[in-house]
Short mmCIF file of C-alpha atoms and ligand atoms in Angstrom, two decimals:
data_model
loop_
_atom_site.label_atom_id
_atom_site.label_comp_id
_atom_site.label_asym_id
_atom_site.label_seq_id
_atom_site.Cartn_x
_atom_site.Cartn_y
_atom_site.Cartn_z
CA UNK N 80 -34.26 -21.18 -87.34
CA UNK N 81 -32.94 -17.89 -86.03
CA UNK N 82 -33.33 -16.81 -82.65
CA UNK N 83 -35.39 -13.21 -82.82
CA UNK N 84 -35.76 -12.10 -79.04
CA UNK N 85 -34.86 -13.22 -75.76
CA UNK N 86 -37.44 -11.70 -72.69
CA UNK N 87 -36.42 -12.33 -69.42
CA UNK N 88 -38.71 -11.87 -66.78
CA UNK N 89 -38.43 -12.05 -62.96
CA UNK N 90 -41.98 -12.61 -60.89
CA UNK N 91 -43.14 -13.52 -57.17
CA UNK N 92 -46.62 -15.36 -57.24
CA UNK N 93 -45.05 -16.37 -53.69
CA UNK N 94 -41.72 -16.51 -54.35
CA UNK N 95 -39.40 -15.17 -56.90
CA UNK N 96 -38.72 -17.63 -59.71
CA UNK N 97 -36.87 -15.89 -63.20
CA UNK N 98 -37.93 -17.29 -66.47
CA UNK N 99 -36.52 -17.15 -69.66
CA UNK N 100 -38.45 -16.60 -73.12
CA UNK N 101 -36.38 -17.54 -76.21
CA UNK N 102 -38.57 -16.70 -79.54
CA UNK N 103 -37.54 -17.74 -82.85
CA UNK N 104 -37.78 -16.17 -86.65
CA UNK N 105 -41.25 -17.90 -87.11
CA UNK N 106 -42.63 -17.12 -83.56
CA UNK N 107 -42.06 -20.44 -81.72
CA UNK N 108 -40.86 -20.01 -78.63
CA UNK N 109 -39.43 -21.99 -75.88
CA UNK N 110 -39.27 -21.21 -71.90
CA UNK N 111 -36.47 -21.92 -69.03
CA UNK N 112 -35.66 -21.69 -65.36
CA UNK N 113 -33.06 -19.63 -64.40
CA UNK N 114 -34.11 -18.64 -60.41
CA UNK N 115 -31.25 -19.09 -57.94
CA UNK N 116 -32.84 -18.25 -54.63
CA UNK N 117 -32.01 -15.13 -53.14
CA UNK N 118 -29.72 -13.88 -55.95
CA UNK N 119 -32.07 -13.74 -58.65
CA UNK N 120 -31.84 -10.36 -59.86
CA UNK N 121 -27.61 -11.30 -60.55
CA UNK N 122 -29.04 -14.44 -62.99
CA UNK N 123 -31.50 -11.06 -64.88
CA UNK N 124 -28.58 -9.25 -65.39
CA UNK N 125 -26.17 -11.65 -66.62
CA UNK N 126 -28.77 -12.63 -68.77
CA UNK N 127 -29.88 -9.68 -70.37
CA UNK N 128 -26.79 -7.53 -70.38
CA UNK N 129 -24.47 -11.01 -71.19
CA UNK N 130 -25.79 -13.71 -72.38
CA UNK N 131 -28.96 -12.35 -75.01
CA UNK N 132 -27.08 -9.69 -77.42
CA UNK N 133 -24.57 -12.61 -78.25
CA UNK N 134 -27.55 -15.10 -79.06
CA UNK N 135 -29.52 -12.67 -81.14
CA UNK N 136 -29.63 -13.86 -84.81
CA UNK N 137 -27.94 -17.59 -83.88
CA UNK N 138 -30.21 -20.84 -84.88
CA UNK N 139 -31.99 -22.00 -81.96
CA UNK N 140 -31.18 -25.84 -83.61
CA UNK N 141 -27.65 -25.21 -82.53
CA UNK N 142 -28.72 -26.38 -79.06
CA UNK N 143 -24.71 -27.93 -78.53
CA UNK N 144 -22.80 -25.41 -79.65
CA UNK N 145 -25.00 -22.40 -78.13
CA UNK N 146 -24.28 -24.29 -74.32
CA UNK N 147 -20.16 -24.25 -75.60
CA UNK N 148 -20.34 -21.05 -76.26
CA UNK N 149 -22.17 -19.67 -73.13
CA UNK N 150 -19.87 -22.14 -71.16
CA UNK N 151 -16.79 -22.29 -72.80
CA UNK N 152 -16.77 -19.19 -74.15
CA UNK N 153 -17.54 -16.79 -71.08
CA UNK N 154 -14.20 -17.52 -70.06
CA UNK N 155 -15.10 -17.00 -66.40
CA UNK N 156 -17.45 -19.75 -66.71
CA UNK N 157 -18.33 -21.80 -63.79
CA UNK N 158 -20.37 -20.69 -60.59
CA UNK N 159 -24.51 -20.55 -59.68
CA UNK N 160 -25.15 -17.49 -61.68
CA UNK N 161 -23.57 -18.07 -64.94
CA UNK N 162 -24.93 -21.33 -64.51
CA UNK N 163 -28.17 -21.06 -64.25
CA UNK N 164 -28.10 -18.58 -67.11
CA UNK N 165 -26.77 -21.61 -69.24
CA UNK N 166 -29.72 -23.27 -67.60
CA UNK N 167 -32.63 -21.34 -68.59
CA UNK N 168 -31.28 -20.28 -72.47
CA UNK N 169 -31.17 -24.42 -72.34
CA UNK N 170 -34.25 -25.32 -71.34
CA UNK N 171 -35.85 -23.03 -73.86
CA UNK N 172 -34.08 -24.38 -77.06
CA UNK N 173 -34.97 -27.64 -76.15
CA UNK N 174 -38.69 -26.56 -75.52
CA UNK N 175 -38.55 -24.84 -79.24
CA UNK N 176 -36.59 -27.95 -80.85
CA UNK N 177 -39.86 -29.87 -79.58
CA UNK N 178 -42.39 -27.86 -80.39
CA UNK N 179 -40.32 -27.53 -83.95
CA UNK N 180 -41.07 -31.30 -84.44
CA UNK N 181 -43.81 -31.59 -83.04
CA UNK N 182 -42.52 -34.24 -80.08
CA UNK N 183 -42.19 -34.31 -76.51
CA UNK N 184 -38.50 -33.37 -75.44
CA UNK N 185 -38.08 -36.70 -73.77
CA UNK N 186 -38.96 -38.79 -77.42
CA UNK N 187 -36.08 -36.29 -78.33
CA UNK N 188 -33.94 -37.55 -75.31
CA UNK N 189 -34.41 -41.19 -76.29
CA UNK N 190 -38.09 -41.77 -75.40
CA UNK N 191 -39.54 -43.15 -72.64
CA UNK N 192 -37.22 -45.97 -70.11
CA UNK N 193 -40.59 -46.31 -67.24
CA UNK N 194 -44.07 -45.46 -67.30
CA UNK N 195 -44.17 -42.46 -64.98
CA UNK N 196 -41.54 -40.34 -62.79
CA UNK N 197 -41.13 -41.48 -59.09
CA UNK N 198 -41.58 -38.71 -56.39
CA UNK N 199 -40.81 -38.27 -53.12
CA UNK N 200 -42.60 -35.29 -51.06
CA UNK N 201 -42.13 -32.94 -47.99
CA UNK N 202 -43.42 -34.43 -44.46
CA UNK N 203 -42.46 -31.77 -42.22
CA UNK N 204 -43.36 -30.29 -38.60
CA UNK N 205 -42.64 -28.53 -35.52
CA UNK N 206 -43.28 -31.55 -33.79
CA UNK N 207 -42.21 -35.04 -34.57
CA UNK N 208 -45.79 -35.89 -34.49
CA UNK N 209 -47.34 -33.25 -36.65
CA UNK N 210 -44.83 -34.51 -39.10
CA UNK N 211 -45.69 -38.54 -38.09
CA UNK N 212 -49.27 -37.05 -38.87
CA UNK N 213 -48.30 -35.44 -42.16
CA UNK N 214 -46.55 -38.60 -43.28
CA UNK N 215 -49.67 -40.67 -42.78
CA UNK N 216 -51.83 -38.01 -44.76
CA UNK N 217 -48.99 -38.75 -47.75
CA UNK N 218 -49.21 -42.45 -47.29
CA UNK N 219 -53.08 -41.93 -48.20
CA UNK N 220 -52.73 -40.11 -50.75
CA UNK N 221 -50.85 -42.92 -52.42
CA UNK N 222 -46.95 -41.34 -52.33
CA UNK N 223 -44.59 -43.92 -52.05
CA UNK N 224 -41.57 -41.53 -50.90
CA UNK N 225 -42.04 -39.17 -48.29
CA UNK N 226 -39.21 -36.84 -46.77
CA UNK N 227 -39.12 -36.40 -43.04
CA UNK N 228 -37.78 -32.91 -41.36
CA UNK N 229 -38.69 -31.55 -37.61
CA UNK N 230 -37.76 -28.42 -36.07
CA UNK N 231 -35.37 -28.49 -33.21
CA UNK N 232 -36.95 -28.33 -29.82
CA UNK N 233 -36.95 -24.93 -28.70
CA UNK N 234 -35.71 -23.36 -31.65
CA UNK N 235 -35.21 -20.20 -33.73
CA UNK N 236 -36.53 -21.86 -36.89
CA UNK N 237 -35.09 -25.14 -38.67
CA UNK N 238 -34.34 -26.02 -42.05
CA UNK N 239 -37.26 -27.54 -43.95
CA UNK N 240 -39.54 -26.57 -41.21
CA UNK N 241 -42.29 -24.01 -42.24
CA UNK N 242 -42.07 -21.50 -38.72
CA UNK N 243 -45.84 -21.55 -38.57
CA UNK N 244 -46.23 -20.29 -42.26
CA UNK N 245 -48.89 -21.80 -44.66
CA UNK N 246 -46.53 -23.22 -47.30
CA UNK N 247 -43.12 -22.74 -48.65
CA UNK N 248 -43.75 -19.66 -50.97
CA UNK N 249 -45.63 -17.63 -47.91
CA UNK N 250 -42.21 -18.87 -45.82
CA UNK N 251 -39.56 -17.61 -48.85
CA UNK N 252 -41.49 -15.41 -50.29
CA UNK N 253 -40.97 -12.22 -47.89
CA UNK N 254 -37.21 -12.00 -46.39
CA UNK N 255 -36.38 -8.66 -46.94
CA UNK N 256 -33.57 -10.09 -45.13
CA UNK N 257 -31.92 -12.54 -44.09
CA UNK N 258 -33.61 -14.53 -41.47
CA UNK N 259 -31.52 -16.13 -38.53
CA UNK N 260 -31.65 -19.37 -37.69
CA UNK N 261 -30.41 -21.15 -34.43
CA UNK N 262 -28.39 -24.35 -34.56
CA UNK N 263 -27.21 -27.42 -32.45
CA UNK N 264 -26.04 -30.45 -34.02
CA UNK N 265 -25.62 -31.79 -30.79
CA UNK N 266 -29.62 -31.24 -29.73
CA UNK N 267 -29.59 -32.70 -33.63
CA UNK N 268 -28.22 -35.61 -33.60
CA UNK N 269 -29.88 -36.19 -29.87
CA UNK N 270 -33.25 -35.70 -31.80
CA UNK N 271 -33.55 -36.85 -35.30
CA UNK N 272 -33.44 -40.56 -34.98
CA UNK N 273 -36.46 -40.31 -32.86
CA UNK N 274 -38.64 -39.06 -36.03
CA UNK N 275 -37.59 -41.94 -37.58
CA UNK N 276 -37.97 -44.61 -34.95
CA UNK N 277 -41.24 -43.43 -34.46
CA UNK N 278 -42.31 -43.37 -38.10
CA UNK N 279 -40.99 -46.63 -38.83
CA UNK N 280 -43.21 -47.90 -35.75
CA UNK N 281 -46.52 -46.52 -36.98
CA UNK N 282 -45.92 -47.34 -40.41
CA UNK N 283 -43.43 -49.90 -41.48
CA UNK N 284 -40.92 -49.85 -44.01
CA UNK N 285 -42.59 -50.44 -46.91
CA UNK N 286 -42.42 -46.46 -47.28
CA UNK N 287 -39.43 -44.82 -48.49
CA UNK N 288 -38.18 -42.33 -46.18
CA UNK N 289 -35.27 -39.73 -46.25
CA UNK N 290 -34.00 -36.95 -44.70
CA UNK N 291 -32.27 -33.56 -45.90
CA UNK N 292 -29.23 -32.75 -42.99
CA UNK N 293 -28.51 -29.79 -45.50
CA UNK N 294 -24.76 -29.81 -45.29
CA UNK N 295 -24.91 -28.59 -41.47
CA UNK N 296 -22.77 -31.44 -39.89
CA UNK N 297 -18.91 -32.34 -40.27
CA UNK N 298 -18.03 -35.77 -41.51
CA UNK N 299 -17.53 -37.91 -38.67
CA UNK N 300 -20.70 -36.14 -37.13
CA UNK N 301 -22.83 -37.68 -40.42
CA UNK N 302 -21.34 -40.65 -40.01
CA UNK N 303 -22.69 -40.99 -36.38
CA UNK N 304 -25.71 -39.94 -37.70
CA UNK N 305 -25.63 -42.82 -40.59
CA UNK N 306 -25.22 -45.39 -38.15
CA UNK N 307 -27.79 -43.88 -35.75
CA UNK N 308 -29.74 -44.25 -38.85
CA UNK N 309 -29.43 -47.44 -40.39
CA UNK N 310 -32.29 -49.30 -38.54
CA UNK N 311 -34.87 -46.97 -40.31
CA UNK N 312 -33.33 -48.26 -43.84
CA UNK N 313 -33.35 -44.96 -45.05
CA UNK N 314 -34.17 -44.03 -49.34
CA UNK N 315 -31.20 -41.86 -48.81
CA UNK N 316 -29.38 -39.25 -46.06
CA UNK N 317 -29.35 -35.80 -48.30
CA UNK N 318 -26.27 -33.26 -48.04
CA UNK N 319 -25.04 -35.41 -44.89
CA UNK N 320 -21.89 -32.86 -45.37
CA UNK N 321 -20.96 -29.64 -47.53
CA UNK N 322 -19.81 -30.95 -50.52
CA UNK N 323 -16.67 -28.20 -50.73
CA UNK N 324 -14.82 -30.60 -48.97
CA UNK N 325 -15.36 -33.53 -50.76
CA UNK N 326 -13.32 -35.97 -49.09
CA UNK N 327 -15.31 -35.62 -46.55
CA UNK N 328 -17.74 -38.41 -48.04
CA UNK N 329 -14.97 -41.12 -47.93
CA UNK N 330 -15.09 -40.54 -44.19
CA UNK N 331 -18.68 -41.54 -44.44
CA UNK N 332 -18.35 -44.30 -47.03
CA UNK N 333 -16.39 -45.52 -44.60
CA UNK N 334 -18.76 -45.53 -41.38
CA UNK N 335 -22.21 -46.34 -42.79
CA UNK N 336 -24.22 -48.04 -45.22
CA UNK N 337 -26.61 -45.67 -45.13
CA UNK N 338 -27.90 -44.40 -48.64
CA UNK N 339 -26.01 -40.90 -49.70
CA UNK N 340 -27.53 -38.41 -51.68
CA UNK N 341 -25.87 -34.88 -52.91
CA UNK N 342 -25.67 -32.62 -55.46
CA UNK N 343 -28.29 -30.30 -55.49
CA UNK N 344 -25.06 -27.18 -55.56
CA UNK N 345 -23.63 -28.58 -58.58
CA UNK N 346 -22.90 -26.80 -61.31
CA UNK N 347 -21.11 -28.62 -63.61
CA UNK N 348 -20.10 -32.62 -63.93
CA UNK N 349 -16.68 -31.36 -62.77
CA UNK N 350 -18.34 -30.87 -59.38
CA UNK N 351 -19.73 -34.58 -59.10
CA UNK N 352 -16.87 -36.10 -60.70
CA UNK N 353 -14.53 -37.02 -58.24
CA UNK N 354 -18.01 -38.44 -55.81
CA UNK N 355 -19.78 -40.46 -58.54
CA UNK N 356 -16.30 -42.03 -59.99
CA UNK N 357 -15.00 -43.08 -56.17
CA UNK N 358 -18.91 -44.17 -55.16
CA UNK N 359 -18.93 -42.00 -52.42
CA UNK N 360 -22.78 -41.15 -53.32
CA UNK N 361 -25.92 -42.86 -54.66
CA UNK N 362 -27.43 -40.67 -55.99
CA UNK N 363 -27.22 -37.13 -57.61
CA UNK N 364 -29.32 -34.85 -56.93
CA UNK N 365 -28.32 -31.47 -59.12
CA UNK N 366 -30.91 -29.86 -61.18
CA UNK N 367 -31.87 -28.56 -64.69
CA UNK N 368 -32.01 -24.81 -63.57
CA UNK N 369 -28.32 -25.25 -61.58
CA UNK N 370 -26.41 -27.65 -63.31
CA UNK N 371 -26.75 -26.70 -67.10
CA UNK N 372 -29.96 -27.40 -68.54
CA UNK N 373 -30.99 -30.82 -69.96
CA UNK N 374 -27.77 -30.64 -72.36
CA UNK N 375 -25.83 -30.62 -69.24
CA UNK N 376 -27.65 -33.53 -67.48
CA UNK N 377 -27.40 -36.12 -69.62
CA UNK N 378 -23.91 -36.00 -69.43
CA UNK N 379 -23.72 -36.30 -65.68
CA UNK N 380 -26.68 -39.17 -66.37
CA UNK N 381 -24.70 -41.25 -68.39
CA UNK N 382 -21.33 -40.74 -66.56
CA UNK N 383 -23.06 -41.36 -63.24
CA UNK N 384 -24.47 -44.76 -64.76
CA UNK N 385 -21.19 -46.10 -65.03
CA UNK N 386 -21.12 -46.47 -61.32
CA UNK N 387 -23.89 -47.04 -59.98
CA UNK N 388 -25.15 -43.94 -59.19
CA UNK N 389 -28.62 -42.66 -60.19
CA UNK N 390 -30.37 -39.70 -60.47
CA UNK N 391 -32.55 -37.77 -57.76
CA UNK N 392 -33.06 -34.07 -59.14
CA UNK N 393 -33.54 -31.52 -56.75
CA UNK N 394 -36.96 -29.85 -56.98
CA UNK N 395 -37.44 -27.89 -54.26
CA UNK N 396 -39.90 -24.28 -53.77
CA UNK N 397 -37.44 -22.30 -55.37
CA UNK N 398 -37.43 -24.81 -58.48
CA UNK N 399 -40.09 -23.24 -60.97
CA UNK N 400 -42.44 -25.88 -62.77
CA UNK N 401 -40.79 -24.94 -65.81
CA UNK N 402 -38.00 -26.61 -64.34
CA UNK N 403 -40.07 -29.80 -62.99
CA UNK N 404 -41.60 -30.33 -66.85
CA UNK N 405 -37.93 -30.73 -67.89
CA UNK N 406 -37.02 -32.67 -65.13
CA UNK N 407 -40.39 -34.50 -66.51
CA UNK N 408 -38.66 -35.67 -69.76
CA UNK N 409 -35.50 -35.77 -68.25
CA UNK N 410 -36.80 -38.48 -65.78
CA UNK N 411 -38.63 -40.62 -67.98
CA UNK N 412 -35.94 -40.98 -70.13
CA UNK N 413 -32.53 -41.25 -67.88
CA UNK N 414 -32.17 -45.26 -67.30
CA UNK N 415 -30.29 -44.52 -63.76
CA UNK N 416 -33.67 -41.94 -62.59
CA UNK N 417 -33.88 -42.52 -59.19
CA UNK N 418 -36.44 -40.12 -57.71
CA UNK N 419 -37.91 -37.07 -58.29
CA UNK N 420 -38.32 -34.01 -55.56
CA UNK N 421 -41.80 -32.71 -55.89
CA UNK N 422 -42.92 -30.23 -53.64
CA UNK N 423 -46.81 -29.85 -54.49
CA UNK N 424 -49.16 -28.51 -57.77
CA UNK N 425 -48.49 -24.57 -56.60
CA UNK N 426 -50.10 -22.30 -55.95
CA UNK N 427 -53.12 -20.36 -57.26
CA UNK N 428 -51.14 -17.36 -57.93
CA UNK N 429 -48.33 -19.85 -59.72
CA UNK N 430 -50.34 -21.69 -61.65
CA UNK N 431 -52.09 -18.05 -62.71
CA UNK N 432 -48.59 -17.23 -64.69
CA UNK N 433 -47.13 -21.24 -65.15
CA UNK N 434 -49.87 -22.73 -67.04
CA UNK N 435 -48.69 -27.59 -67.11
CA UNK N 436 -50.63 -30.23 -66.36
CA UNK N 437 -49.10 -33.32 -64.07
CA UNK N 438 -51.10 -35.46 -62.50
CA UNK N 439 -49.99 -38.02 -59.44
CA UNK N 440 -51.49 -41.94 -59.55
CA UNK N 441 -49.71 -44.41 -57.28
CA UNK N 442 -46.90 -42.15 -56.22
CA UNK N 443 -46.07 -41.57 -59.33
CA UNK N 444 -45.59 -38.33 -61.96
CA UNK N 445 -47.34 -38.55 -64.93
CA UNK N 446 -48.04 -35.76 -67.95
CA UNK N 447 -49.88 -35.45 -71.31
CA UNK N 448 -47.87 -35.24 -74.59
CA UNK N 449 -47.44 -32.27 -75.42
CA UNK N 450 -44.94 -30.32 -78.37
CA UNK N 451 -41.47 -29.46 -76.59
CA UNK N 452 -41.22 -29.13 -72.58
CA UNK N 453 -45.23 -28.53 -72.42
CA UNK N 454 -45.81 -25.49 -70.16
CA UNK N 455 -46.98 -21.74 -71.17
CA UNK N 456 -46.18 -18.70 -69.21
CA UNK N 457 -48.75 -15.44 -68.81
CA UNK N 458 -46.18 -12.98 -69.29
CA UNK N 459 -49.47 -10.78 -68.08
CA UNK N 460 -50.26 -12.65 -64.85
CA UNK N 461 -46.56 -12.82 -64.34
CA UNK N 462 -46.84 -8.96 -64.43
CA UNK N 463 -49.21 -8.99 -61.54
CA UNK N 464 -46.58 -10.43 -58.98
CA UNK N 465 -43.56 -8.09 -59.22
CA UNK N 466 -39.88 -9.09 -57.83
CA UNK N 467 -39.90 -8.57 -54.11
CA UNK N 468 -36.78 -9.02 -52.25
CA UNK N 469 -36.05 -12.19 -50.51
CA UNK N 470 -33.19 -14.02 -49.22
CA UNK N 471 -32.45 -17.51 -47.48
CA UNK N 472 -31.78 -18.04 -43.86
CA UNK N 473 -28.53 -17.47 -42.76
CA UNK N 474 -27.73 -19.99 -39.22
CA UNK N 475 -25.42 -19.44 -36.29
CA UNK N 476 -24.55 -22.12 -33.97
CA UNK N 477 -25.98 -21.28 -29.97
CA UNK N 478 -22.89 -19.16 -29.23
CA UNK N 479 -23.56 -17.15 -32.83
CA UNK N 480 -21.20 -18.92 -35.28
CA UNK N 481 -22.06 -18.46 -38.33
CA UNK N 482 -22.86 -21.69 -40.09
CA UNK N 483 -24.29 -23.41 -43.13
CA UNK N 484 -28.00 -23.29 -43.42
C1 CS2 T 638 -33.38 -28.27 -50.17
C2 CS2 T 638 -33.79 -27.00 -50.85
O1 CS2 T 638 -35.17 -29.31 -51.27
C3 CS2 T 638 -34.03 -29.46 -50.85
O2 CS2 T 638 -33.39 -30.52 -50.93
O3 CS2 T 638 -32.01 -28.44 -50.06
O4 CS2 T 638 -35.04 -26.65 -50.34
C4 CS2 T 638 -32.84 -25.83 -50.66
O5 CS2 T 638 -32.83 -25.44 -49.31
C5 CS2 T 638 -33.31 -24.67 -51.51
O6 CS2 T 638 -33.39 -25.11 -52.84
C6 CS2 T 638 -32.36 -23.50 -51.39
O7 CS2 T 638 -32.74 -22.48 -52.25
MG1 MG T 639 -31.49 -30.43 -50.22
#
């Protein structure tokens, strides 16, 4: 089944998200995620000037070989960008191999190992108890994993926090550029254990809680936090430290039992190797759209199942939902899922141009069956929310260090 035409397309119904269309000899066509916040237009053009005249005329069946060549074969072939690219051309031939046969991608993966996917969802606030307050509204609602973050006392805008803005895409949607942050791991670490003695005293610990420190503290600084932690019994601590340094998460391993979760950065298995084979982590946490497409994750699935580590892909704003239905099939079928990251049903203006159905009962993720990955895309509504620059945060420390976000 040739490949006849590869569209990609770049939109902002909120945000910017870049979607691939991969359409075969007969018409069938399949869709992927390529969007890598803030750098999106660098994915379009290594895509369309890179990637698409080589793939012109190749069968869309060789799913395998067509991710060794774009890997392998680019030579220069590791990093977010080229990545992602990888990622989207991916998803798509696994959306047209299921729509080809007339299955779900996950039957195609192995079928189904649980009934529905797992979540866990965003409880945030400038206060600890407008998020206390937004963790009790998810408890109603049935989620059985909630995620805790709290801007910093007094500060110029926090990580996970939304600075007064209605949702995500209205907060990442218009950066022109990039906003500055303010940062003290010392008011931090003073603060954060707070949120969670106080949730665990209004509601127990029957609900899973975690927390995303998003790589902003050094080793022995996580580790304090860990312990500081452990009461609460913690799901999982997220990015407790960059993962560049990735000896960093002995140090850790080696201070506190606290659950570790990393990996949204990956790109590649190479990345997670060295932390999933030493059991410095507990789960993994990369994602369709940055570390390869499905091809790619069920490699780092299996090899992470032979040590205990299981999967918790990243699915964050800047994740498009063509990205969560693959992380749909991908998470019913992995035996070591863990949890997925779902941050909401979108938006009006999403849902105008990504056209899925999911549907939550009992905390859980569930979907129809439907041919291939099972989400459309309006190329014409897509057209009514051009690109619009937008960049991350960038964060300096009080005395205006530059430092990670
Ligand atoms: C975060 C992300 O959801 C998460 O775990 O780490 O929101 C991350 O900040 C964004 O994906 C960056 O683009
Ligand atoms: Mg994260």
């Amino acid at each position: 089944m040739k490949i006849k035409e590869i569209k990609v397309f770049v939109c902002c119904p909120g945000r910017n998200f870049v979607t691939v269309k991969v359409i075969t000899e007969d018409g069938t066509y399949g869709l992927g995620d390529g969007t890598v916040n803030g750098r999106e237009l660098a994915v379009v053009s290594y895509l369309e000037e890179h990637v698409v005249p080589c793939l012109i005329g190749k069968d869309a069946h060789q799913i395998e070989d067509i991710w060794q060549y774009l890997y392998k074969g680019a030579y220069w072939q590791n990093g977010a960008i080229s990545i992602a690219a990888i990622s989207a051309i991916d998803m798509a031939l696994w959306d047209i191999k299921g729509k080809l046969a007339k299955m779900p991608v996950y039957l195609l993966l192995g079928g189904k190992s649980r009934k529905g996917v797992t979540v866990y969802v965003h409880a945030n606030g400038e206060t600890i108890d407008e998020v206390i307050g937004n963790l009790g509204a998810y408890i109603k609602q049935g989620y059985k994993a909630v995620r805790l973050q709290c801007a910093l006392p007094n500060s110029k805008g926090t990580y996970g926090t939304m600075e007064g803005k209605k949702n995500y895409y209205e907060l990442q949607g218009n950066r022109p550029l990039p906003p500055e942050n303010e940062w003290s791991t010392t008011k931090y670490l003073n603060f954060i254990p707070e949120l969670f003695k106080k949730a665990r005293e209004k509601f127990g610990y029957e609900i899973e809680l975690c927390h995303d420190v998003h790589s902003r503290i050094t080793p022995i600084e996580a580790a304090r936090l860990g312990k500081l932690l452990e009461p609460y019994q913690l799901l999982f601590l997220e990015d407790a430290v960059t993962t560049e340094n990735q000896e960093g998460y002995k140090i850790l391993r080696e201070q506190t039992h606290i659950p570790l979760a990393t990996g949204e950065k990956f790109n590649t298995l190479w990345d997670a190797k060295e932390m999933i084979q030493n059991q410095w982590i507990d789960y993994v946490r990369t994602a369709a759209t940055h570390g390869g497409g499905l091809t790619a994750l069920r490699r780092l699935a299996d090899f992470a199942s032979l040590y205990h580590v299981r999967t918790a892909p990243h699915g964050a704003p800047d994740l498009s939902p063509i990205c969560l239905m693959a992380h749909m099939h991908f998470n019913l079928w992995a035996p070591n899922f863990g949890i997925q990251e779902f941050v909401g049903f979108g938006t009006p203006e999403i849902n105008e141009v990504f056209q899925y159905q999911v549907e939550m009962k009992e905390g859980l993720l569930y979907m129809d069956d439907q041919p291939g990955l099972g989400i459309d895309f309006d190329e014409e509504a897509a057209k009514k929310h051009p690109y619009k620059r937008s960049y991350l945060p960038v964060n300096r420390l009080e005395d205006g260090t530059l430092w990670n976000w």
